[in-house]
Amino acid sequence: MTELNAHEAVNLYFDEAAGLIDLDDEMGDVLKSSYREISVQVPVRLDSGGLQVVRGYRVQHNGARGPYKGGIRYHPTADLNEIRALAALMTWKTSLLAIPFGGAKGGIEVDPLPMSTHELERMTRRFTLAISHVLGVYRDIPAPDVNTNAQVMAWIMDAYSGKEGYTPAIVTGKPIDFGGAPGREAATGRGCVYVLDAAAKHWGLDLTEKRVAIQGFGNVGSWAAAELASRGVDVVAVSDLQGGVYRDSGLDVHELVELARHGRSVTDAEGCDPITNDELIEVDCDVLMPAALGEVIRKDNADRVRASIVLEAANYPTTPDGDKVLTDRGIRVIPDVLANGGGVTGSYFEWTQNIQQFTWKESRFNEELADKLHEAFDSVSGFADYHGCTMRQAAFAIGITRVAKAARLRGYV
Ligand code: NAD
């Protein structure tokens, strides 16, 4: 049997958790489907003079607990099904983290890597205008995701503000000089390490004795590696689209970050063994952090994972079949909705600061981030220990319970 597609998989995780909290079927029907899904045409004038017509999406999954919130990715696989699945994950994530947002996701089905900066800017502005009628500071607030960054967020803010007036809180993950919050760029990767730290305390592990492998060295992977290195934890393998590198005694994270900052691949690092992205998943390590794309741990490779902890820095990196193999083998999986929740939590801090026109120091940002993530970890581990279920089932169950309460109070059901 082939594995489920991303949306079916997220709904399977939903069903497992719904069973634990005795959610009624009517509420289940409402919470499993999206509130609104938009598909728009995005014509992009290329530097060559030609025209490329691409498709963009914004899916607002559920807004019972607050404005829709979720990133925008530019990727060839970012079709409606993938965006729909990721939007639903955002609903359970914001709820689990107890921040007053709903869940959304957006994307353009395009390979942005060959595009020039001017082409990316034109595409971003056209897409923003096409979806601007469903955006709003109290309606829907985008953020960065795969292949989008602070510059792309600045274009989104500028395009939206051109229509509606100065609106920094319309998007998060902005450059610091343009309404961004100190700490937000690092928040997802750093937050992964805060969650890992809470896990280590809960399970009685010394993180400095652990060896970590990270797939993906973009925003999330590189900041996670930097935070681990600052705590004296060995990062033994990392990778990006070009491939990966391994060093048994630990990689020089500073050198890798410098390479990435200059647009170079981690495969250019000196004195390491080259590995492929497939090999990275199976590399000898204690903690495996998939921090790139989805569906990288599947039925066909989960039995070869050597880590004892998988921390899902990426969204939906483990298929349900892969998840079952890991669980049956006693590997602890810290699910995406908890593990990478630092990103949306940091976005929440940025949004509140924009609304108040007041900037926190980065030290305060990081303290509040750690508090939020530790609280979420404690509630998930407490639920999982009490019910004898996986951390994913616990995280979904907590998230769904809170959304269901808000949906009932609003009279959705
Ligand atoms: P990014 O675009 O900054 O980096 C992606 C990294 O993955 C790059 O190093 C790229 O080279 C690598 N990559 C791309 N395709 C690959 C492939 N096929 N195999 C191996 N590596 C590949 O993206 P990001 O913002 O770091 O996001 C990474 C993951 O984290 C995504 O799943 C995203 O949804 C999730 N996430 C991001 C945030 C955020 O704040 N940026 C928040 C929560 C979750």
Coordinates of C-alpha atoms and ligand atoms in Angstrom, one line a residue:
M1 CA 0.0 0.0 0.0
T2 CA 1.3 3.5 -0.8
E3 CA 1.7 5.9 2.1
L4 CA -1.0 8.6 2.7
N5 CA -0.7 12.0 1.2
A6 CA 0.2 14.9 3.6
H7 CA -3.4 16.0 4.3
E8 CA -4.6 12.4 4.8
A9 CA -1.7 11.8 7.1
V10 CA -2.4 14.9 9.3
N11 CA -6.0 13.9 9.5
L12 CA -4.9 10.4 10.6
Y13 CA -2.9 12.0 13.4
F14 CA -6.1 14.0 14.2
D15 CA -8.2 10.9 14.3
E16 CA -5.8 9.1 16.7
A17 CA -5.8 12.1 19.1
A18 CA -9.6 12.6 18.7
G19 CA -10.1 9.1 20.0
L20 CA -8.1 9.8 23.1
I21 CA -10.3 12.8 24.0
D22 CA -13.7 11.3 22.9
L23 CA -14.2 14.2 20.4
D24 CA -17.7 14.0 18.9
D25 CA -18.0 13.3 15.1
E26 CA -19.7 16.6 14.3
M27 CA -16.9 18.6 15.8
G28 CA -14.4 16.3 14.1
D29 CA -15.9 17.0 10.7
V30 CA -15.6 20.8 11.3
L31 CA -12.1 20.7 12.6
K32 CA -10.7 18.4 9.9
S33 CA -11.5 20.6 7.0
S34 CA -10.3 24.1 6.1
Y35 CA -12.4 27.2 6.5
R36 CA -11.1 28.8 3.3
E37 CA -8.8 27.8 0.5
I38 CA -7.7 30.2 -2.1
S39 CA -5.8 29.4 -5.3
V40 CA -4.6 32.3 -7.3
Q41 CA -2.8 32.9 -10.6
V42 CA 0.5 34.7 -10.2
P43 CA 2.0 35.9 -13.5
V44 CA 5.7 36.9 -13.2
R45 CA 7.5 39.0 -15.7
L46 CA 11.0 37.5 -16.0
D47 CA 14.2 39.5 -16.5
S48 CA 14.5 38.0 -20.0
G49 CA 11.2 39.7 -20.9
G50 CA 9.2 36.4 -20.9
L51 CA 6.3 35.6 -18.6
Q52 CA 6.1 32.7 -16.2
V53 CA 2.6 32.0 -14.8
V54 CA 2.7 30.2 -11.4
R55 CA 0.1 29.2 -8.9
G56 CA -0.2 30.5 -5.3
Y57 CA -2.3 29.3 -2.4
R58 CA -3.5 30.5 1.0
V59 CA -5.3 28.1 3.2
Q60 CA -7.0 29.3 6.3
H61 CA -7.7 26.1 8.3
N62 CA -9.3 27.3 11.5
G63 CA -9.7 30.6 13.2
A64 CA -11.7 29.7 16.3
R65 CA -8.9 30.8 18.7
G66 CA -7.7 33.9 16.8
P67 CA -6.4 35.3 13.5
Y68 CA -5.1 32.8 11.0
K69 CA -1.3 32.4 11.2
G70 CA 1.2 30.5 9.2
G71 CA 4.2 30.7 6.8
I72 CA 4.5 31.1 3.1
R73 CA 6.8 28.7 1.2
Y74 CA 8.1 28.8 -2.4
H75 CA 8.7 25.3 -3.6
P76 CA 7.8 23.0 -6.5
T77 CA 5.9 20.6 -4.2
A78 CA 3.9 23.4 -2.5
D79 CA 0.5 22.3 -4.0
L80 CA -2.9 22.7 -2.5
N81 CA -2.7 19.4 -0.7
E82 CA 0.6 20.1 1.0
I83 CA -0.5 23.6 2.0
R84 CA -3.8 22.3 3.4
A85 CA -1.9 19.8 5.5
L86 CA 0.5 22.4 6.8
A87 CA -2.3 24.8 7.6
A88 CA -4.0 22.2 9.8
L89 CA -0.7 21.6 11.6
M90 CA -0.6 25.3 12.3
T91 CA -4.0 25.2 14.0
W92 CA -2.9 22.4 16.4
K93 CA 0.5 24.1 17.0
T94 CA -0.8 27.6 17.9
S95 CA -3.4 25.9 20.2
L96 CA -0.8 23.6 21.9
L97 CA 1.4 26.7 22.5
A98 CA -1.6 28.6 23.9
I99 CA -1.1 31.6 21.7
P100 CA -4.1 33.4 20.4
F101 CA -3.9 32.5 16.7
G102 CA -5.6 30.0 14.4
G103 CA -3.8 28.1 11.6
A104 CA -3.0 28.9 8.0
K105 CA -0.4 28.3 5.4
G106 CA 0.5 29.7 2.0
G107 CA 2.8 28.9 -0.8
I108 CA 3.6 29.3 -4.4
E109 CA 4.2 26.1 -6.5
V110 CA 7.5 27.3 -8.0
D111 CA 11.2 26.6 -7.9
P112 CA 12.5 30.0 -6.7
L113 CA 16.2 29.0 -6.8
P114 CA 16.9 30.0 -10.5
M115 CA 14.9 33.3 -10.0
S116 CA 16.7 36.7 -9.7
T117 CA 16.0 39.0 -6.8
H118 CA 13.9 41.2 -9.0
E119 CA 11.8 38.2 -10.2
L120 CA 11.2 37.1 -6.6
E121 CA 10.2 40.6 -5.7
R122 CA 7.7 40.9 -8.5
M123 CA 6.3 37.4 -7.8
T124 CA 5.9 38.2 -4.1
R125 CA 4.2 41.5 -4.7
R126 CA 1.8 40.0 -7.2
F127 CA 1.0 37.1 -4.9
T128 CA 0.4 39.5 -1.9
L129 CA -2.0 41.6 -3.9
A130 CA -3.9 38.5 -5.1
I131 CA -4.5 37.3 -1.5
S132 CA -4.6 40.7 0.3
H133 CA -8.4 40.6 0.7
V134 CA -8.1 37.7 3.1
L135 CA -5.1 39.1 5.0
G136 CA -5.3 41.5 7.9
V137 CA -3.6 42.2 11.3
Y138 CA -6.6 40.6 13.0
R139 CA -7.5 38.3 10.1
D140 CA -4.5 36.5 8.7
I141 CA -0.7 37.1 9.3
P142 CA 1.8 35.3 7.1
A143 CA 5.5 34.5 8.0
P144 CA 8.6 33.0 6.4
D145 CA 8.9 29.3 5.6
V146 CA 10.9 27.3 3.1
N147 CA 12.7 29.5 0.5
T148 CA 11.2 32.7 2.0
N149 CA 13.0 35.0 4.4
A150 CA 13.0 38.5 6.0
Q151 CA 13.4 40.2 2.7
V152 CA 10.3 38.5 1.3
M153 CA 8.4 39.5 4.4
A154 CA 9.5 43.1 3.8
W155 CA 8.1 43.0 0.3
I156 CA 4.8 41.5 1.6
M157 CA 4.5 44.3 4.2
D158 CA 5.3 47.0 1.6
A159 CA 2.8 45.6 -0.9
Y160 CA 0.1 45.3 1.7
S161 CA 0.9 48.8 3.2
G162 CA 0.7 50.4 -0.2
K163 CA -2.9 49.4 -0.3
E164 CA -4.0 49.7 3.4
G165 CA -1.5 52.1 4.9
Y166 CA 1.5 51.4 7.2
T167 CA 0.8 47.9 8.7
P168 CA 3.9 46.3 10.2
A169 CA 1.8 43.7 12.0
I170 CA 0.5 42.2 8.7
V171 CA 3.5 39.8 8.5
T172 CA 6.1 38.5 10.9
G173 CA 9.7 37.5 10.4
K174 CA 10.5 40.9 9.0
P175 CA 14.0 42.5 9.0
I176 CA 14.9 44.1 12.3
D177 CA 15.3 47.5 10.6
F178 CA 11.7 47.2 9.3
G179 CA 9.6 46.2 12.3
G180 CA 11.1 42.8 13.0
A181 CA 11.7 41.6 16.5
P182 CA 15.2 40.8 17.8
G183 CA 15.2 37.1 18.3
R184 CA 12.5 36.1 15.8
E185 CA 14.9 35.0 13.0
A186 CA 16.6 32.6 15.4
A187 CA 13.4 31.6 17.2
T188 CA 12.5 28.4 15.4
G189 CA 16.0 26.8 15.5
R190 CA 16.8 28.1 19.0
G191 CA 13.3 27.0 20.1
C192 CA 14.0 23.4 18.9
V193 CA 17.0 23.4 21.3
Y194 CA 14.9 24.8 24.2
V195 CA 12.4 21.9 23.6
L196 CA 15.3 19.4 23.4
D197 CA 16.6 20.9 26.7
A198 CA 13.2 20.4 28.4
A199 CA 13.1 16.8 27.0
A200 CA 16.6 16.0 28.3
K201 CA 15.7 17.3 31.8
H202 CA 12.5 15.2 31.7
W203 CA 14.2 12.0 30.6
G204 CA 17.3 12.6 32.7
L205 CA 19.8 13.0 29.9
D206 CA 22.9 15.1 29.7
L207 CA 22.7 17.0 26.4
T208 CA 26.4 17.7 26.3
E209 CA 27.0 13.9 25.9
K210 CA 24.7 13.7 22.9
R211 CA 25.6 13.8 19.2
V212 CA 23.2 15.6 16.9
A213 CA 22.6 15.3 13.2
I214 CA 20.6 18.0 11.3
Q215 CA 19.1 17.7 7.9
G216 CA 18.6 21.2 6.3
F217 CA 20.9 24.1 7.0
G218 CA 18.5 27.0 6.3
N219 CA 16.9 29.3 8.8
V220 CA 15.9 26.5 11.2
G221 CA 18.8 24.1 10.8
S222 CA 21.5 26.7 11.0
W223 CA 20.1 28.4 14.1
A224 CA 19.5 25.1 15.9
A225 CA 23.1 24.1 15.1
A226 CA 24.5 27.4 16.4
E227 CA 22.4 27.1 19.7
L228 CA 23.6 23.5 20.2
A229 CA 27.2 24.5 19.6
S230 CA 26.9 27.4 22.1
R231 CA 25.9 24.8 24.7
G232 CA 28.8 22.5 23.9
V233 CA 26.7 19.9 22.2
D234 CA 28.4 18.1 19.2
V235 CA 26.7 18.5 15.9
V236 CA 28.2 15.6 13.9
A237 CA 26.3 15.8 10.6
V238 CA 24.5 18.5 8.6
S239 CA 23.1 18.8 5.1
D240 CA 21.5 21.1 2.6
L241 CA 20.1 20.6 -0.9
Q242 CA 23.6 19.9 -2.3
G243 CA 24.3 17.0 0.2
G244 CA 25.8 16.7 3.7
V245 CA 29.0 16.5 5.8
Y246 CA 29.9 14.3 8.7
R247 CA 32.6 14.5 11.3
D248 CA 32.7 12.0 14.1
S249 CA 34.4 14.4 16.6
G250 CA 31.8 17.2 15.8
L251 CA 31.7 19.7 13.0
D252 CA 32.9 23.3 13.1
V253 CA 29.4 25.0 13.3
H254 CA 30.8 28.5 13.1
E255 CA 32.5 27.6 9.8
L256 CA 29.2 26.1 8.5
V257 CA 27.2 29.1 9.5
E258 CA 29.7 31.4 7.7
L259 CA 29.4 29.3 4.5
A260 CA 25.6 29.4 4.6
R261 CA 25.7 33.2 5.3
H262 CA 27.7 33.6 2.1
G263 CA 25.3 31.5 0.0
R264 CA 27.6 28.5 -0.1
S265 CA 26.8 24.9 0.6
V266 CA 27.8 23.0 3.8
T267 CA 29.4 20.5 1.5
D268 CA 32.2 23.1 1.0
A269 CA 33.3 22.6 4.7
E270 CA 36.9 21.4 5.1
G271 CA 38.0 18.2 6.7
C272 CA 34.7 16.3 6.9
D273 CA 33.3 13.2 5.2
P274 CA 30.7 13.8 2.5
I275 CA 27.3 12.1 3.1
T276 CA 24.1 12.1 1.1
N277 CA 20.8 13.4 2.5
D278 CA 19.5 9.8 2.7
E279 CA 22.6 8.8 4.7
L280 CA 22.1 11.7 7.1
I281 CA 18.8 10.2 8.3
E282 CA 20.6 6.9 9.1
V283 CA 23.8 8.5 10.5
D284 CA 25.3 7.4 13.8
C285 CA 23.9 10.0 16.3
D286 CA 21.7 10.3 19.4
V287 CA 19.4 13.1 18.2
L288 CA 18.2 13.4 14.6
M289 CA 16.7 16.7 13.6
P290 CA 15.0 16.8 10.2
A291 CA 14.9 20.5 9.5
A292 CA 14.3 20.7 5.7
L293 CA 11.3 19.2 3.9
G294 CA 8.5 16.8 4.7
E295 CA 8.2 13.0 4.5
V296 CA 11.9 12.3 4.9
I297 CA 11.4 9.5 7.5
R298 CA 9.2 6.9 6.0
K299 CA 8.4 3.2 6.2
D300 CA 11.3 2.4 3.9
N301 CA 14.0 4.0 6.0
A302 CA 12.6 4.4 9.6
D303 CA 14.1 1.0 10.6
R304 CA 17.6 2.3 9.8
V305 CA 17.3 5.5 12.0
R306 CA 20.1 5.1 14.6
A307 CA 19.1 8.1 16.8
S308 CA 17.2 7.5 20.0
I309 CA 15.4 10.9 19.8
V310 CA 13.9 12.4 16.6
L311 CA 13.1 16.1 17.0
E312 CA 10.9 17.2 14.2
A313 CA 12.3 20.7 13.4
A314 CA 10.7 20.5 9.9
N315 CA 6.9 20.3 9.4
Y316 CA 5.6 16.8 8.7
P317 CA 9.0 15.1 8.3
T318 CA 7.7 11.7 9.4
T319 CA 5.0 9.8 7.6
P320 CA 2.5 7.8 9.7
D321 CA 4.1 4.5 8.6
G322 CA 7.5 5.9 9.5
D323 CA 6.2 7.1 12.8
K324 CA 4.9 3.7 13.7
V325 CA 8.2 2.1 12.9
L326 CA 10.0 4.6 15.1
T327 CA 7.5 4.2 18.0
D328 CA 7.7 0.4 17.8
R329 CA 11.4 0.6 18.0
G330 CA 11.2 2.8 21.2
I331 CA 12.6 5.9 19.5
R332 CA 11.2 9.0 21.1
V333 CA 9.7 11.4 18.6
I334 CA 9.2 15.0 19.6
P335 CA 6.5 16.1 17.1
D336 CA 6.7 19.1 14.8
V337 CA 3.8 20.9 16.4
L338 CA 5.8 21.1 19.6
A339 CA 9.4 20.9 18.4
N340 CA 9.3 23.8 15.9
G341 CA 6.7 25.9 17.8
G342 CA 9.4 28.5 18.6
G343 CA 8.8 30.0 15.2
V344 CA 5.2 30.9 15.6
T345 CA 5.7 31.8 19.2
G346 CA 8.4 34.2 18.1
S347 CA 6.0 35.5 15.5
Y348 CA 3.4 36.1 18.1
F349 CA 5.9 38.2 20.1
E350 CA 6.7 40.2 17.0
W351 CA 3.1 40.8 16.2
T352 CA 2.3 42.0 19.7
Q353 CA 5.3 44.3 19.7
N354 CA 4.3 45.7 16.3
I355 CA 0.7 46.4 17.5
Q356 CA 2.1 48.2 20.6
Q357 CA 4.9 49.9 18.7
F358 CA 7.3 48.7 21.4
T359 CA 10.4 46.5 21.0
W360 CA 11.6 44.0 23.5
K361 CA 15.3 43.3 24.1
E362 CA 16.4 39.9 22.7
S363 CA 17.1 38.6 26.2
R364 CA 13.4 39.1 27.1
F365 CA 12.3 37.6 23.9
N366 CA 14.4 34.5 24.5
E367 CA 13.3 34.1 28.1
E368 CA 9.6 34.3 27.2
L369 CA 10.2 31.9 24.3
A370 CA 11.8 29.4 26.6
D371 CA 9.0 29.7 29.1
K372 CA 6.3 29.1 26.5
L373 CA 8.1 26.1 25.0
H374 CA 8.9 24.5 28.3
E375 CA 5.3 24.9 29.4
A376 CA 4.1 23.2 26.2
F377 CA 6.7 20.4 26.6
D378 CA 5.5 19.8 30.1
S379 CA 1.9 19.6 29.1
V380 CA 2.6 17.2 26.3
S381 CA 4.9 14.9 28.3
G382 CA 2.4 15.0 31.2
F383 CA -0.5 14.0 28.9
A384 CA 1.6 11.3 27.2
D385 CA 2.9 9.8 30.5
Y386 CA -0.7 9.8 32.0
H387 CA -2.4 8.3 28.9
G388 CA 0.4 6.1 27.8
C389 CA 0.4 7.6 24.3
T390 CA 3.0 9.1 22.0
M391 CA 4.0 12.7 22.3
R392 CA 2.4 13.4 18.9
Q393 CA -0.9 12.0 20.0
A394 CA -0.6 14.0 23.2
A395 CA 0.3 17.2 21.4
F396 CA -2.6 16.9 18.9
A397 CA -5.0 16.0 21.7
I398 CA -4.2 19.1 23.7
G399 CA -4.3 21.3 20.6
I400 CA -7.6 19.8 19.4
T401 CA -9.3 20.1 22.9
R402 CA -8.6 23.9 23.1
V403 CA -9.8 24.5 19.5
A404 CA -12.9 22.4 20.0
K405 CA -13.7 24.5 23.2
A406 CA -13.4 27.8 21.3
A407 CA -15.4 26.4 18.3
R408 CA -18.2 25.3 20.6
L409 CA -18.2 28.7 22.4
R410 CA -18.4 30.5 19.0
G411 CA -21.3 28.2 18.0
Y412 CA -19.5 26.5 15.0
V413 CA -21.2 23.2 16.1
Ligands
NAD1 P1 14.9 27.4 4.5 O1 14.5 27.6 3.1 O2 15.5 28.5 5.2 O3 16.0 26.2 4.6 C1 15.7 24.9 4.0 C2 17.0 24.1 4.1 O4 16.7 22.7 3.6 C3 18.1 24.6 3.2 O5 19.3 24.3 3.8 C4 18.0 23.7 1.9 O6 19.2 23.7 1.2 C5 17.6 22.4 2.5 N1 16.9 21.6 1.6 C6 16.0 21.9 0.6 N2 15.6 20.8 -0.1 C7 16.2 19.8 0.5 C8 16.2 18.4 0.2 N3 15.5 17.9 -0.8 N4 17.0 17.6 1.0 C9 17.7 18.1 2.0 N5 17.8 19.4 2.3 C10 17.0 20.2 1.5 O7 13.7 26.8 5.3 P2 13.4 26.9 6.9 O8 12.6 28.1 7.1 O9 14.6 26.6 7.6 O10 12.4 25.7 7.1 C11 12.8 24.3 7.2 C12 11.6 23.5 7.8 O11 11.2 24.1 9.1 C13 10.4 23.5 6.9 O12 9.8 22.2 7.1 C14 9.5 24.5 7.6 O13 8.1 24.3 7.3 C15 9.8 24.3 9.0 N6 9.6 25.5 9.9 C16 10.1 26.7 9.6 C17 9.8 27.8 10.4 C18 10.5 29.1 10.2 O14 10.3 30.0 11.1 N7 11.3 29.4 9.2 C19 9.0 27.6 11.5 C20 8.4 26.4 11.8 C21 8.7 25.3 10.9

